Structure formats: C-alpha cells, structure tokens
Short mmCIF file of C-alpha atoms in Angstrom, two decimals:
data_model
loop_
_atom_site.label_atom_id
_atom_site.label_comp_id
_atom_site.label_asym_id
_atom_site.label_seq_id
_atom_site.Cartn_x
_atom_site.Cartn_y
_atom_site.Cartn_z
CA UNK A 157 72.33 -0.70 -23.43
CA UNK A 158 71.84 -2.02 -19.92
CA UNK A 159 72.14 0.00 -17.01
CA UNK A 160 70.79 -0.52 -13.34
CA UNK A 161 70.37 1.99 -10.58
CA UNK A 162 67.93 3.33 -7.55
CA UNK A 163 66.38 6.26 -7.68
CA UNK A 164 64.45 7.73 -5.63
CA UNK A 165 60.12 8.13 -6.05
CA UNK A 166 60.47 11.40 -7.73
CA UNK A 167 59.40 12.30 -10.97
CA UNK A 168 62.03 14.66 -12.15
CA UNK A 169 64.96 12.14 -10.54
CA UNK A 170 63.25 9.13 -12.84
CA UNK A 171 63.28 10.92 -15.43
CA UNK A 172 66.60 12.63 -15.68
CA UNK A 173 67.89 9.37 -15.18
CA UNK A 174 66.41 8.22 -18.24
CA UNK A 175 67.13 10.45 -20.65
CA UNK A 176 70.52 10.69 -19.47
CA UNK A 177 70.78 7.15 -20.52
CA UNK A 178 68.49 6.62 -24.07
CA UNK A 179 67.82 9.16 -26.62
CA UNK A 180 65.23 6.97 -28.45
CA UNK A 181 63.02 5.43 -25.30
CA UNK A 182 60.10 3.51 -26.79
CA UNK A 183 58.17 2.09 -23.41
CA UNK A 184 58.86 2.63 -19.65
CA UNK A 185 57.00 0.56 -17.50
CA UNK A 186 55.66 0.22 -13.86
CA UNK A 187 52.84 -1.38 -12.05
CA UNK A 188 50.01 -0.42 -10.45
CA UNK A 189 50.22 0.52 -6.98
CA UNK A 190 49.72 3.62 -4.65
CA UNK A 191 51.87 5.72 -6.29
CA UNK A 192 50.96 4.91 -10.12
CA UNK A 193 48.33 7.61 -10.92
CA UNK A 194 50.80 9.93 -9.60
CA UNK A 195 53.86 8.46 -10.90
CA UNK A 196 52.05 8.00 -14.44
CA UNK A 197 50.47 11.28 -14.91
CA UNK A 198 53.66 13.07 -13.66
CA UNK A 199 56.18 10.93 -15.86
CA UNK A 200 53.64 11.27 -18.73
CA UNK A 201 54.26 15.24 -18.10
CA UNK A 202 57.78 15.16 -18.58
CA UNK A 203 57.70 13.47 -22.12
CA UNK A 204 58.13 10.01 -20.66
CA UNK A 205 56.78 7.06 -22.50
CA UNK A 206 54.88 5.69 -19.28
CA UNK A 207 52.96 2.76 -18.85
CA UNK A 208 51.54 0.86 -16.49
CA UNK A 209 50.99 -2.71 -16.14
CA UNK A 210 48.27 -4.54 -13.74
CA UNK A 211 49.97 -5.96 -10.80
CA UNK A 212 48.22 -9.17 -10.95
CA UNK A 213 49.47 -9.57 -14.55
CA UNK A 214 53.11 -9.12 -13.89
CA UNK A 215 53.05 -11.37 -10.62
CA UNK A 216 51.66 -14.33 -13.09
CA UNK A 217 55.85 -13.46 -14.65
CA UNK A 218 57.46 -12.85 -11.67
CA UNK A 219 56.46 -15.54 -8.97
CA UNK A 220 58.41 -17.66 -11.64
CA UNK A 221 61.71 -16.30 -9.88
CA UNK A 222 63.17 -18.57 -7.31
CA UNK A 223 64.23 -15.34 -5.25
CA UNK A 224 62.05 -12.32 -4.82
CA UNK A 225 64.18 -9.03 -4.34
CA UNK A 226 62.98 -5.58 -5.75
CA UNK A 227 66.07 -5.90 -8.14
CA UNK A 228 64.64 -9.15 -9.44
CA UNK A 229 61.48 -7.63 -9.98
CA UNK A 230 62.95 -4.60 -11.41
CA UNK A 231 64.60 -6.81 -14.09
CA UNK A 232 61.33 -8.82 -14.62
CA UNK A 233 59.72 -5.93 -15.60
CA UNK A 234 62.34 -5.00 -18.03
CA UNK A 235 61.98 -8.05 -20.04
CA UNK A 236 58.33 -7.69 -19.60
CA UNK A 237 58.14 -4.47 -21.19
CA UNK A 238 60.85 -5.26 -23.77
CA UNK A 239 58.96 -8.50 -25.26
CA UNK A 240 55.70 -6.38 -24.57
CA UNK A 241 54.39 -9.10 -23.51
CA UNK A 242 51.64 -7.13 -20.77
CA UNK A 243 48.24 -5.42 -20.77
CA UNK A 244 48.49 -2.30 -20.43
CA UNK A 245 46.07 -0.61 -17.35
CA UNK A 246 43.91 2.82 -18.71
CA UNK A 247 45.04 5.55 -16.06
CA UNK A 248 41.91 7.58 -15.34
CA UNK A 249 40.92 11.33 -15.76
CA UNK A 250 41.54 13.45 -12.63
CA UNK A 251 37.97 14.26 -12.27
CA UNK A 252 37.49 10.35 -12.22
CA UNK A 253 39.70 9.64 -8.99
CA UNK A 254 38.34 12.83 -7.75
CA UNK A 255 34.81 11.81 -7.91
CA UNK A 256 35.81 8.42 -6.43
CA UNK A 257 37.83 9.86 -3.75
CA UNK A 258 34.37 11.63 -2.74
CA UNK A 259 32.46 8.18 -2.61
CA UNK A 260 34.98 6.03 -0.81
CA UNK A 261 35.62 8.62 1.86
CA UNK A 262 31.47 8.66 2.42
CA UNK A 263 31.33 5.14 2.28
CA UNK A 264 34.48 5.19 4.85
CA UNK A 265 32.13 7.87 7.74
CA UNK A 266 29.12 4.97 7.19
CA UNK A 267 31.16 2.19 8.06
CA UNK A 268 32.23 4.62 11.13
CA UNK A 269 28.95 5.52 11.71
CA UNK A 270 27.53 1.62 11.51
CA UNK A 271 30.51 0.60 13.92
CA UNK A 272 29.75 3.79 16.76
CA UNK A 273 25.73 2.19 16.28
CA UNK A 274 26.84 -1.19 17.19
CA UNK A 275 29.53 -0.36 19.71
CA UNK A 276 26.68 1.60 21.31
CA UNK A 277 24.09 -1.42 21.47
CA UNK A 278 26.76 -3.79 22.47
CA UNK A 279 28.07 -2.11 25.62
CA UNK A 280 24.55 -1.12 26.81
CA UNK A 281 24.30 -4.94 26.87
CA UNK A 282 26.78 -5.22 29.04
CA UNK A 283 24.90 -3.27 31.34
CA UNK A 284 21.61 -4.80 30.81
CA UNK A 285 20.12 -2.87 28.80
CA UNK A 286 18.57 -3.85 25.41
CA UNK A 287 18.61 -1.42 22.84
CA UNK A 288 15.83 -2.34 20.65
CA UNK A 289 13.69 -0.62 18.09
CA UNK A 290 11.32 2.68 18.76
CA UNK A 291 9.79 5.01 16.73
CA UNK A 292 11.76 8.16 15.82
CA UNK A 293 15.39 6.40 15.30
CA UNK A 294 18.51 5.48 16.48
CA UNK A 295 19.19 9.22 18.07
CA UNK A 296 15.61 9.51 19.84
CA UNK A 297 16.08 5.78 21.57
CA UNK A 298 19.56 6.86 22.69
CA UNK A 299 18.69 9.84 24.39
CA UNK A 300 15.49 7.90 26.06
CA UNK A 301 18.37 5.32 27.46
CA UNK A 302 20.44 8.16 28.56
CA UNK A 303 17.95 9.99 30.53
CA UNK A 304 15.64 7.13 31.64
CA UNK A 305 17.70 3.54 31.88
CA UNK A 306 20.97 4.75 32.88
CA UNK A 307 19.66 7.21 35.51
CA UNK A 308 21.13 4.55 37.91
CA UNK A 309 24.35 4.63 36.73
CA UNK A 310 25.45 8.60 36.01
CA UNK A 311 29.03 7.30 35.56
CA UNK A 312 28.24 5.84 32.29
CA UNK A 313 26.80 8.63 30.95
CA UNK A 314 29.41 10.50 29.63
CA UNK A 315 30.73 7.85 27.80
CA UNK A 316 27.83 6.88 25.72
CA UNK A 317 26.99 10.87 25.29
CA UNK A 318 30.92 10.92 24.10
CA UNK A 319 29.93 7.96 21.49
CA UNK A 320 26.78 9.60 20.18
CA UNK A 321 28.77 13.32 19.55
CA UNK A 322 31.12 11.84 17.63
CA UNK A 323 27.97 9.85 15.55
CA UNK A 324 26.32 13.29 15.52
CA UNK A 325 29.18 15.17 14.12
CA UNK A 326 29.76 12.19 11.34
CA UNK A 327 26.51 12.25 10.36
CA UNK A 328 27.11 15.91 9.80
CA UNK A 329 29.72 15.05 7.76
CA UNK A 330 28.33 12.33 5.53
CA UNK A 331 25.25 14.99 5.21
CA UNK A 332 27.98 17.43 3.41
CA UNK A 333 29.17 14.89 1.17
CA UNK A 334 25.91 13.80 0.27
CA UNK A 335 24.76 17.54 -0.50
CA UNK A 336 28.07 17.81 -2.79
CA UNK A 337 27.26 14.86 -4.63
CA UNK A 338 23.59 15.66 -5.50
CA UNK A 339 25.44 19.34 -6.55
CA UNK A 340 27.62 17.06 -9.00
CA UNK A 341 24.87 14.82 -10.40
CA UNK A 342 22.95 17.63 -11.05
CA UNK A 343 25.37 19.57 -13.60
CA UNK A 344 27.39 16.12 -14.79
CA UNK A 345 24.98 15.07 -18.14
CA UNK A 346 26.54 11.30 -18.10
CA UNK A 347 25.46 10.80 -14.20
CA UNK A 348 21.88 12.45 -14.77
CA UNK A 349 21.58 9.89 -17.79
CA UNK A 350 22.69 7.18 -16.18
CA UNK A 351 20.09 7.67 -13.08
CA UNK A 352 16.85 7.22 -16.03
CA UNK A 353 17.30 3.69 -14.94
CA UNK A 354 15.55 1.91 -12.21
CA UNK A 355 17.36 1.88 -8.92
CA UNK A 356 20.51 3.64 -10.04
CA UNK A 357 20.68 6.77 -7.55
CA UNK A 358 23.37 9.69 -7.64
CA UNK A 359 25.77 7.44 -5.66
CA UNK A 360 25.48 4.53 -7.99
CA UNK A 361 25.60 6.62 -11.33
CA UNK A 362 28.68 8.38 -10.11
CA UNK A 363 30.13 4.84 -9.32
CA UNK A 364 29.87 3.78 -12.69
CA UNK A 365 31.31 6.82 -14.20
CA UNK A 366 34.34 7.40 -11.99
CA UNK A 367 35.16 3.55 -12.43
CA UNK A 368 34.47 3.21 -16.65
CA UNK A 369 35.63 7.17 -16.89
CA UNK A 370 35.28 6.70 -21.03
CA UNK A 371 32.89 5.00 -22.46
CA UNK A 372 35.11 4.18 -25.56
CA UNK A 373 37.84 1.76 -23.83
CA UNK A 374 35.00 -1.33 -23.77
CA UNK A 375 34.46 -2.53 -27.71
CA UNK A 376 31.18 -4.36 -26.43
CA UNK A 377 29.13 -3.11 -23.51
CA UNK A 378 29.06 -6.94 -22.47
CA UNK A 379 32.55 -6.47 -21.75
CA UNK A 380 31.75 -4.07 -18.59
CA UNK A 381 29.90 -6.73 -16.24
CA UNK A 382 33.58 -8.66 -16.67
CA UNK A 383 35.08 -5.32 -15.98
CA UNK A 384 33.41 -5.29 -12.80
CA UNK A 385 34.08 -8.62 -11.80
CA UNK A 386 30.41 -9.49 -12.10
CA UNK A 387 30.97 -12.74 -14.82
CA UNK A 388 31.56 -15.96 -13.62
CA UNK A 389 35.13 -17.72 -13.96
CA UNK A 390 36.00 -20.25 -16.37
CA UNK A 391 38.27 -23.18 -15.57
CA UNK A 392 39.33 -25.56 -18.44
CA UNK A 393 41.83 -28.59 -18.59
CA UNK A 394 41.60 -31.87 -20.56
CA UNK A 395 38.50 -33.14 -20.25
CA UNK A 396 37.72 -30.68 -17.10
CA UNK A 397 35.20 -27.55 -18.00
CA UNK A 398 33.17 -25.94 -15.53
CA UNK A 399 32.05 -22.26 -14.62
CA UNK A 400 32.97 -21.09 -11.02
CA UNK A 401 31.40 -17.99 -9.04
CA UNK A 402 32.33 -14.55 -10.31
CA UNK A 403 35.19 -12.83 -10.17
CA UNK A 404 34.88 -10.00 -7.99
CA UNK A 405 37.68 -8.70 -10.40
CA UNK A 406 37.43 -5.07 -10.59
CA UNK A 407 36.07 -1.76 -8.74
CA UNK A 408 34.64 -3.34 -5.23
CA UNK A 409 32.49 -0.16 -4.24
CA UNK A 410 30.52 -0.15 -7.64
CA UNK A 411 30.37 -3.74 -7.78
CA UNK A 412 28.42 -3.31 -4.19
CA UNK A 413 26.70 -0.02 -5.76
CA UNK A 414 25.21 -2.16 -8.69
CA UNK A 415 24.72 -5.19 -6.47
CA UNK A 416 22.32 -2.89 -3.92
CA UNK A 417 20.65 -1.04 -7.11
CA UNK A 418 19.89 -4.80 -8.54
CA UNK A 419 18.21 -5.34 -5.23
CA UNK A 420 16.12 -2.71 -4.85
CA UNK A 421 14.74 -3.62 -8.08
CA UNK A 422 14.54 -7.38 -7.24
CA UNK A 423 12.55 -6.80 -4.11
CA UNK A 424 10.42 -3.18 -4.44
CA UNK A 425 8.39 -2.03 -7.39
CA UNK A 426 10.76 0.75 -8.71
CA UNK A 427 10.32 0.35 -12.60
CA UNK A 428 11.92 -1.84 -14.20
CA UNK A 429 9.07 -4.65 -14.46
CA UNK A 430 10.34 -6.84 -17.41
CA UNK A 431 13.97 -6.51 -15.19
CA UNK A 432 12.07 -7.70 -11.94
CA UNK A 433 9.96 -10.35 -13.92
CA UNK A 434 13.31 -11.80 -15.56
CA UNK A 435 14.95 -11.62 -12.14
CA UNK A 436 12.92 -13.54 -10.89
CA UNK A 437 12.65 -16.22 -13.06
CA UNK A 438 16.56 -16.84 -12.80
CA UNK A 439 16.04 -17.20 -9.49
CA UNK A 440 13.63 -19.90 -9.81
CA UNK A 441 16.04 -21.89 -11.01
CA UNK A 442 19.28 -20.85 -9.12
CA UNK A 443 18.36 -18.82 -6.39
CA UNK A 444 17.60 -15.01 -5.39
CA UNK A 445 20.99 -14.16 -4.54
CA UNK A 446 22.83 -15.38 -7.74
CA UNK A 447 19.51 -13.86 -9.43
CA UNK A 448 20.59 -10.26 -7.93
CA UNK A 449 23.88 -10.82 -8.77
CA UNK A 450 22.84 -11.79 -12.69
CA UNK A 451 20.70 -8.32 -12.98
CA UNK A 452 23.84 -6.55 -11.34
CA UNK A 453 25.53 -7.51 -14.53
CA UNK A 454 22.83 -6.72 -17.01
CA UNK A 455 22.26 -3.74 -15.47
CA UNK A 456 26.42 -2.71 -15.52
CA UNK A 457 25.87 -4.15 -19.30
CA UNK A 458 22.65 -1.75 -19.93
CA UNK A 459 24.60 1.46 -18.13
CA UNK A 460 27.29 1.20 -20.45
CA UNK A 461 24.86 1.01 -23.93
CA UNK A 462 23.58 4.03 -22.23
CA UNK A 463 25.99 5.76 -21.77
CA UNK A 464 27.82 4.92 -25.14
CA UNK A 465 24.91 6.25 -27.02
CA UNK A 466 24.07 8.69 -25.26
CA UNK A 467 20.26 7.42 -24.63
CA UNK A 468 17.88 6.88 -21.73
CA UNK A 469 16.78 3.84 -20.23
CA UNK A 470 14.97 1.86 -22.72
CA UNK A 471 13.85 -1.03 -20.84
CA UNK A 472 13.14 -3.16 -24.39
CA UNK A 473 16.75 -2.15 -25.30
CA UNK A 474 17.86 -3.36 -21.86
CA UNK A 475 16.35 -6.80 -22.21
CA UNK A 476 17.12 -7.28 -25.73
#
C-alpha cells in the first residue's frame, strides 16, 4: 500500500494517520533532528514502531536525488526504511538529556561570562586603559579601574558597572549549577566511579555518562574513543591508504571534557604516572597536542571498561 500525506508535528496526528492506514506496521522511520527525542519517545508511547536514523547516514542516500524537496526526502526515507538499509541511532534515557541539558547550559553562562571579560578589556582599550593582571582577580582589578582610572571620565562608568552586574549575576548562576551538579555526582554511583580516575572531575564524569547513557550499546570499550570522534579517519582507494586527523564525530562537549582532563594529566602531577609517562613519549615522536589528543582516547577507552565492570581506576588495567 502506498499512501502520501502531511501531517502536522504532532504525535497523536502521526500516529492516527498510521494506523488508519496499516494494521501490521513493522518500522517507521525519521531522522535525527530537534524534534527526534521528542518525536521518538512520544511515537514510541503510542505503540508506534519508531526509529530513528542518523542524519548524516541518510544524506549519504538522499544527495543522490537530482531535486531536493521534503517530498523527495520523505520518499527516500521510505525506501530507506523498507530495504533497511540504515543504522539505527540509540535514543537516550531522560535522565541522560537531562543531565546534559544541565552541562551545556553551564558551559553556555562561561562562554557569556568569557565574552563580558573580554568585551570589558577591549573597550577599556579604547580608552587607554590596559587591563592587565593583579592579585585578587578579574572583579578586584575592575573595581580598582572603576574608582581610580576612569575617575576622569564618570560617563563611562555606568556602562562598565552595567557589564560587570550582569558578570556578577552569571557567575551567580553558573555557581548554582555547579552546586547542583556536585549534589548529582554525589548520589549517581556510575559518576562517583568514573571520577577514581586521574583528571576526570564531576563535570567530565557526568559528560561521559549523559553521552554513553548504557554501558551495554559498545561490544568493545575501544569502540567508545570512535564514538567520540577521538580515532583518526581512514581513507582507502587503489593503491591510496593513509590515516587522516580524527573525526570529531560524536558528542563535542565531552570530546572537549576528555580533551581538558587528558591535559591536566599531560601537564600537572595528578596521578596517573604510567598515563603521563606514555603521554609523553607519543609526543616525542608526534607532538604534545596529538599526544593529548591520543590519552583523550585511552582515557574515553579506560572510562568505559570502568564503567562496564563496575571497577575503579586500575591504572595497570588502563595501560594494558
């Protein structure tokens, strides 16, 4: 049977419309977007056989089309989930996307905080004055400027005291979330496992939980550094074979997370010596950035064994 219609984004139009039309639906399929955890989890409510296919995956099909249209695509998809020819993409627990929603909105107030910093130091400089380094911070040096250095020019002051109350009341903010995710690390077992390794805070631990949410859907705890987009990429063709820089595939804000832990063990004496010492000794050869990058992925690698069963950093395990 072949039918074709729009409906609008709303679960219980979708799938009325569906069951009006098959009795015996085997697969209904969608890709990943905005709307898929929503779409998936409310679908998968309503007795829908729901699944969802990575974007990048069904583009590889569809840029074969010589016209794009969302009825073209619509019909692309069909034949992709008919032949079942697709991967399909592991929708996450609630808590997961919770616990991620948490991190990305903190990492969101530090990039606002970072930019108020800057915009700060870069209009002083417009006014000659040089913003510098002193003891006791960012907010101590601020206030010096306000009351010393721009005595001479009371008009500017309320707009740099403007910029630092809306820092202040950020920093409040990111303060809050911090305090609620110490709260969660401290009563989530995985996350206080996870942080027995060197460099791996509350932050980072979470990271890797909300983004791997079971430990089960990797075979191979090798498989998570690919996961991550932490593996290089291979190219092959005729006689052509070469490795390229890594994929970057993946969950950006743990890649960064795992990225910063690797490079707090790289450069300070956390634990983690054999980690450090082997580190090191890649980056003899290629360098101390691709070296951080390298224990990045053996430490994604080592969270994952971890966390599959259920043991403690074991830093012979982790080097094995």
């Amino acid at each position: 049977m072949l039918a074709e219609a729009k409906v609008p984004t709303c679960p219980d139009r979708i799938a009325a419309w569906l069951m009006a039309r098959g009795d015996g639906l085997q697969r209904v399929g969608m890709e990943t977007g905005p709307l898929a955890v929503w779409l998936w989890n409310a679908l998968t409510a309503r007795q829908v056989p729901i699944i969802c296919i990575d974007a990048r995956h069904a583009n590889g099909v569809l840029k074969m089309m010589p016209n794009k249209t969302d009825r073209h695509d619509a019909r692309g998809l069909a034949q992709i989930v008919r032949t079942g020819w697709f991967k399909a993409v592991q929708i996450k627990s609630h808590e997961a996307y919770a616990n991620r929603a948490m991190l990305t909105a903190r990492e969101t107030l530090v990039g606002m905080r970072v930019k108020l910093e800057n915009e700060i130091r870069g209009l002083l400089k417009t006014f000659g004055v040089m913003f510098g380094k002193r003891v006791g911070g960012f907010k101590r040096r601020a206030e010096e400027i306000i009351s010393k250095e721009l005595a001479i020019a009371p008009d500017l002051v309320p707009i740099f005291e403007a910029l630092l109350h809306a820092r202040r009341d950020i920093l409040a903010r990111i303060a809050a979330l911090d305090s609620r995710i110490r709260a969660i690390a401290k009563r989530h077992a995985t996350v206080r496992l996870l942080m027995t390794a060197p460099g791996v805070g509350p932050i980072t631990a979470m990271a890797v939980v909300a983004a791997f949410d079971d430990a089960a859907r990797f075979r191979r705890s090798s498989s998570a550094g690919a996961y991550l987009g932490l593996t290089p990429k291979r190219y092959e063709s005729g006689e052509i074979s070469r490795n390229g820089r890594v994929s970057k595939r993946g969950d950006r804000f743990t890649r960064k997370c795992l990225f910063e832990a690797a490079n707090a063990i790289f450069c300070r004496k956390l634990g983690g010596s054999r980690l450090r010492n082997w580190a090191k000794t890649v980056a003899d050869r290629t360098g101390p950035r691709k070296a951080k990058v390298a224990l990045a992925r053996k430490l994604a690698v080592t969270l994952h064994a971890m966390w599959r069963t259920n043991t403690p950093f074991q830093e012979e395990a982790a080097m094995a």
